[in-house]
């Protein structure tokens, strides 16, 4: 297992570990309440809308199988569209790509 991680996860895992990418978009604050929202999407996944640093909201996360180099992970256009679609289905104030301040992504191992 150690070698698997030390090699940067470039080898197939004998333990069935998969890499899953999660991406988020950050937009100007979309609501004034202190609480986060959990949105149920039609695909049965949930997306969070979390207030952050008084000025922003974090919207995420996606859940995409990832086969690349974990050091090179980045959000894909399809993930941006997915997060905007889920958000816009639940809120009156609609968001577009122009509202996105920045994005971030990461990978996590799953058995």
C-alpha positions as protocol buffer text, in pm:
chain_id: "A"
residue {
  index: 1
  type: UNK
  ca { x: 0 y: 0 z: 0 }
}
residue {
  index: 2
  type: UNK
  ca { x: 281 y: 238 z: 87 }
}
residue {
  index: 3
  type: UNK
  ca { x: 447 y: 184 z: -251 }
}
residue {
  index: 4
  type: UNK
  ca { x: 117 y: 255 z: -423 }
}
residue {
  index: 5
  type: UNK
  ca { x: 93 y: 596 z: -262 }
}
residue {
  index: 6
  type: UNK
  ca { x: 468 y: 665 z: -283 }
}
residue {
  index: 7
  type: UNK
  ca { x: 463 y: 607 z: -657 }
}
residue {
  index: 8
  type: UNK
  ca { x: 202 y: 879 z: -696 }
}
residue {
  index: 9
  type: UNK
  ca { x: -80 y: 631 z: -754 }
}
residue {
  index: 10
  type: UNK
  ca { x: 34 y: 547 z: -1105 }
}
residue {
  index: 11
  type: UNK
  ca { x: 6 y: 168 z: -1054 }
}
residue {
  index: 12
  type: UNK
  ca { x: -313 y: -38 z: -1036 }
}
residue {
  index: 13
  type: UNK
  ca { x: -402 y: -105 z: -675 }
}
residue {
  index: 14
  type: UNK
  ca { x: -432 y: -466 z: -562 }
}
residue {
  index: 15
  type: UNK
  ca { x: -671 y: -335 z: -296 }
}
residue {
  index: 16
  type: UNK
  ca { x: -928 y: -194 z: -537 }
}
residue {
  index: 17
  type: UNK
  ca { x: -855 y: 168 z: -452 }
}
residue {
  index: 18
  type: UNK
  ca { x: -1013 y: 418 z: -689 }
}
residue {
  index: 19
  type: UNK
  ca { x: -937 y: 788 z: -710 }
}
residue {
  index: 20
  type: UNK
  ca { x: -1242 y: 1014 z: -694 }
}
residue {
  index: 21
  type: UNK
  ca { x: -1218 y: 1380 z: -791 }
}
residue {
  index: 22
  type: UNK
  ca { x: -1422 y: 1640 z: -608 }
}
residue {
  index: 23
  type: UNK
  ca { x: -1444 y: 1995 z: -744 }
}
residue {
  index: 24
  type: UNK
  ca { x: -1592 y: 2318 z: -608 }
}
residue {
  index: 25
  type: UNK
  ca { x: -1676 y: 2661 z: -741 }
}
residue {
  index: 26
  type: UNK
  ca { x: -1645 y: 2977 z: -534 }
}
residue {
  index: 27
  type: UNK
  ca { x: -1883 y: 3266 z: -604 }
}
residue {
  index: 28
  type: UNK
  ca { x: -1972 y: 3594 z: -432 }
}
residue {
  index: 29
  type: UNK
  ca { x: -2193 y: 3527 z: -128 }
}
residue {
  index: 30
  type: UNK
  ca { x: -2535 y: 3406 z: -248 }
}
residue {
  index: 31
  type: UNK
  ca { x: -2733 y: 3438 z: 76 }
}
residue {
  index: 32
  type: UNK
  ca { x: -2715 y: 3632 z: 400 }
}
residue {
  index: 33
  type: UNK
  ca { x: -2793 y: 3347 z: 641 }
}
residue {
  index: 34
  type: UNK
  ca { x: -2515 y: 3184 z: 843 }
}
residue {
  index: 35
  type: UNK
  ca { x: -2615 y: 2826 z: 765 }
}
residue {
  index: 36
  type: UNK
  ca { x: -2503 y: 2605 z: 481 }
}
residue {
  index: 37
  type: UNK
  ca { x: -2751 y: 2446 z: 242 }
}
residue {
  index: 38
  type: UNK
  ca { x: -2760 y: 2084 z: 130 }
}
residue {
  index: 39
  type: UNK
  ca { x: -2920 y: 2050 z: -213 }
}
residue {
  index: 40
  type: UNK
  ca { x: -3061 y: 1716 z: -329 }
}
residue {
  index: 41
  type: UNK
  ca { x: -3004 y: 1673 z: -701 }
}
residue {
  index: 42
  type: UNK
  ca { x: -3214 y: 1457 z: -934 }
}
residue {
  index: 43
  type: UNK
  ca { x: -2919 y: 1213 z: -965 }
}
residue {
  index: 44
  type: UNK
  ca { x: -2954 y: 1151 z: -587 }
}
residue {
  index: 45
  type: UNK
  ca { x: -2624 y: 1326 z: -509 }
}
residue {
  index: 46
  type: UNK
  ca { x: -2605 y: 1620 z: -275 }
}
residue {
  index: 47
  type: UNK
  ca { x: -2434 y: 1953 z: -335 }
}
residue {
  index: 48
  type: UNK
  ca { x: -2342 y: 2194 z: -57 }
}
residue {
  index: 49
  type: UNK
  ca { x: -2369 y: 2574 z: -60 }
}
residue {
  index: 50
  type: UNK
  ca { x: -2146 y: 2691 z: 223 }
}
residue {
  index: 51
  type: UNK
  ca { x: -2086 y: 3052 z: 333 }
}
residue {
  index: 52
  type: UNK
  ca { x: -1714 y: 3129 z: 342 }
}
residue {
  index: 53
  type: UNK
  ca { x: -1517 y: 3429 z: 471 }
}
residue {
  index: 54
  type: UNK
  ca { x: -1823 y: 3659 z: 482 }
}
residue {
  index: 55
  type: UNK
  ca { x: -1790 y: 3743 z: 111 }
}
residue {
  index: 56
  type: UNK
  ca { x: -1812 y: 3410 z: -69 }
}
residue {
  index: 57
  type: UNK
  ca { x: -2007 y: 3088 z: -107 }
}
residue {
  index: 58
  type: UNK
  ca { x: -1849 y: 2753 z: -188 }
}
residue {
  index: 59
  type: UNK
  ca { x: -2063 y: 2526 z: -406 }
}
residue {
  index: 60
  type: UNK
  ca { x: -1968 y: 2161 z: -441 }
}
residue {
  index: 61
  type: UNK
  ca { x: -1875 y: 1895 z: -460 }
}
residue {
  index: 62
  type: UNK
  ca { x: -1866 y: 1681 z: -769 }
}
residue {
  index: 63
  type: UNK
  ca { x: -1787 y: 1310 z: -758 }
}
residue {
  index: 64
  type: UNK
  ca { x: -1596 y: 1194 z: -1067 }
}
residue {
  index: 65
  type: UNK
  ca { x: -1369 y: 892 z: -1112 }
}
residue {
  index: 66
  type: UNK
  ca { x: -1015 y: 1015 z: -1177 }
}
residue {
  index: 67
  type: UNK
  ca { x: -740 y: 831 z: -1364 }
}
residue {
  index: 68
  type: UNK
  ca { x: -482 y: 1108 z: -1405 }
}
residue {
  index: 69
  type: UNK
  ca { x: -196 y: 1240 z: -1198 }
}
residue {
  index: 70
  type: UNK
  ca { x: -336 y: 1363 z: -863 }
}
residue {
  index: 71
  type: UNK
  ca { x: -96 y: 1658 z: -876 }
}
residue {
  index: 72
  type: UNK
  ca { x: -258 y: 1777 z: -1200 }
}
residue {
  index: 73
  type: UNK
  ca { x: -622 y: 1758 z: -1094 }
}
residue {
  index: 74
  type: UNK
  ca { x: -847 y: 2045 z: -1207 }
}
residue {
  index: 75
  type: UNK
  ca { x: -1215 y: 2113 z: -1256 }
}
residue {
  index: 76
  type: UNK
  ca { x: -1367 y: 2019 z: -1592 }
}
residue {
  index: 77
  type: UNK
  ca { x: -1625 y: 2219 z: -1786 }
}
residue {
  index: 78
  type: UNK
  ca { x: -1884 y: 1945 z: -1724 }
}
residue {
  index: 79
  type: UNK
  ca { x: -1834 y: 1980 z: -1347 }
}
residue {
  index: 80
  type: UNK
  ca { x: -1882 y: 2357 z: -1362 }
}
residue {
  index: 81
  type: UNK
  ca { x: -2202 y: 2308 z: -1562 }
}
residue {
  index: 82
  type: UNK
  ca { x: -2323 y: 2043 z: -1316 }
}
residue {
  index: 83
  type: UNK
  ca { x: -2269 y: 2262 z: -1009 }
}
residue {
  index: 84
  type: UNK
  ca { x: -2431 y: 2567 z: -1170 }
}
residue {
  index: 85
  type: UNK
  ca { x: -2730 y: 2357 z: -1283 }
}
residue {
  index: 86
  type: UNK
  ca { x: -2785 y: 2212 z: -935 }
}
residue {
  index: 87
  type: UNK
  ca { x: -2755 y: 2553 z: -770 }
}
residue {
  index: 88
  type: UNK
  ca { x: -2983 y: 2724 z: -1024 }
}
residue {
  index: 89
  type: UNK
  ca { x: -3252 y: 2456 z: -978 }
}
residue {
  index: 90
  type: UNK
  ca { x: -3282 y: 2548 z: -609 }
}
residue {
  index: 91
  type: UNK
  ca { x: -3234 y: 2925 z: -584 }
}
residue {
  index: 92
  type: UNK
  ca { x: -3412 y: 3226 z: -736 }
}
residue {
  index: 93
  type: UNK
  ca { x: -3085 y: 3413 z: -780 }
}
residue {
  index: 94
  type: UNK
  ca { x: -2932 y: 3242 z: -1084 }
}
residue {
  index: 95
  type: UNK
  ca { x: -2557 y: 3202 z: -1133 }
}
residue {
  index: 96
  type: UNK
  ca { x: -2350 y: 3181 z: -1451 }
}
residue {
  index: 97
  type: UNK
  ca { x: -1985 y: 3114 z: -1530 }
}
residue {
  index: 98
  type: UNK
  ca { x: -1923 y: 3489 z: -1502 }
}
residue {
  index: 99
  type: UNK
  ca { x: -2004 y: 3469 z: -1130 }
}
residue {
  index: 100
  type: UNK
  ca { x: -1728 y: 3218 z: -1055 }
}
residue {
  index: 101
  type: UNK
  ca { x: -1439 y: 3378 z: -867 }
}
residue {
  index: 102
  type: UNK
  ca { x: -1224 y: 3066 z: -863 }
}
residue {
  index: 103
  type: UNK
  ca { x: -1239 y: 2687 z: -848 }
}
residue {
  index: 104
  type: UNK
  ca { x: -1053 y: 2410 z: -675 }
}
residue {
  index: 105
  type: UNK
  ca { x: -1036 y: 2033 z: -701 }
}
residue {
  index: 106
  type: UNK
  ca { x: -883 y: 1742 z: -515 }
}
residue {
  index: 107
  type: UNK
  ca { x: -878 y: 1364 z: -523 }
}
residue {
  index: 108
  type: UNK
  ca { x: -956 y: 1116 z: -251 }
}
residue {
  index: 109
  type: UNK
  ca { x: -896 y: 739 z: -247 }
}
residue {
  index: 110
  type: UNK
  ca { x: -1196 y: 510 z: -208 }
}
residue {
  index: 111
  type: UNK
  ca { x: -1199 y: 135 z: -158 }
}
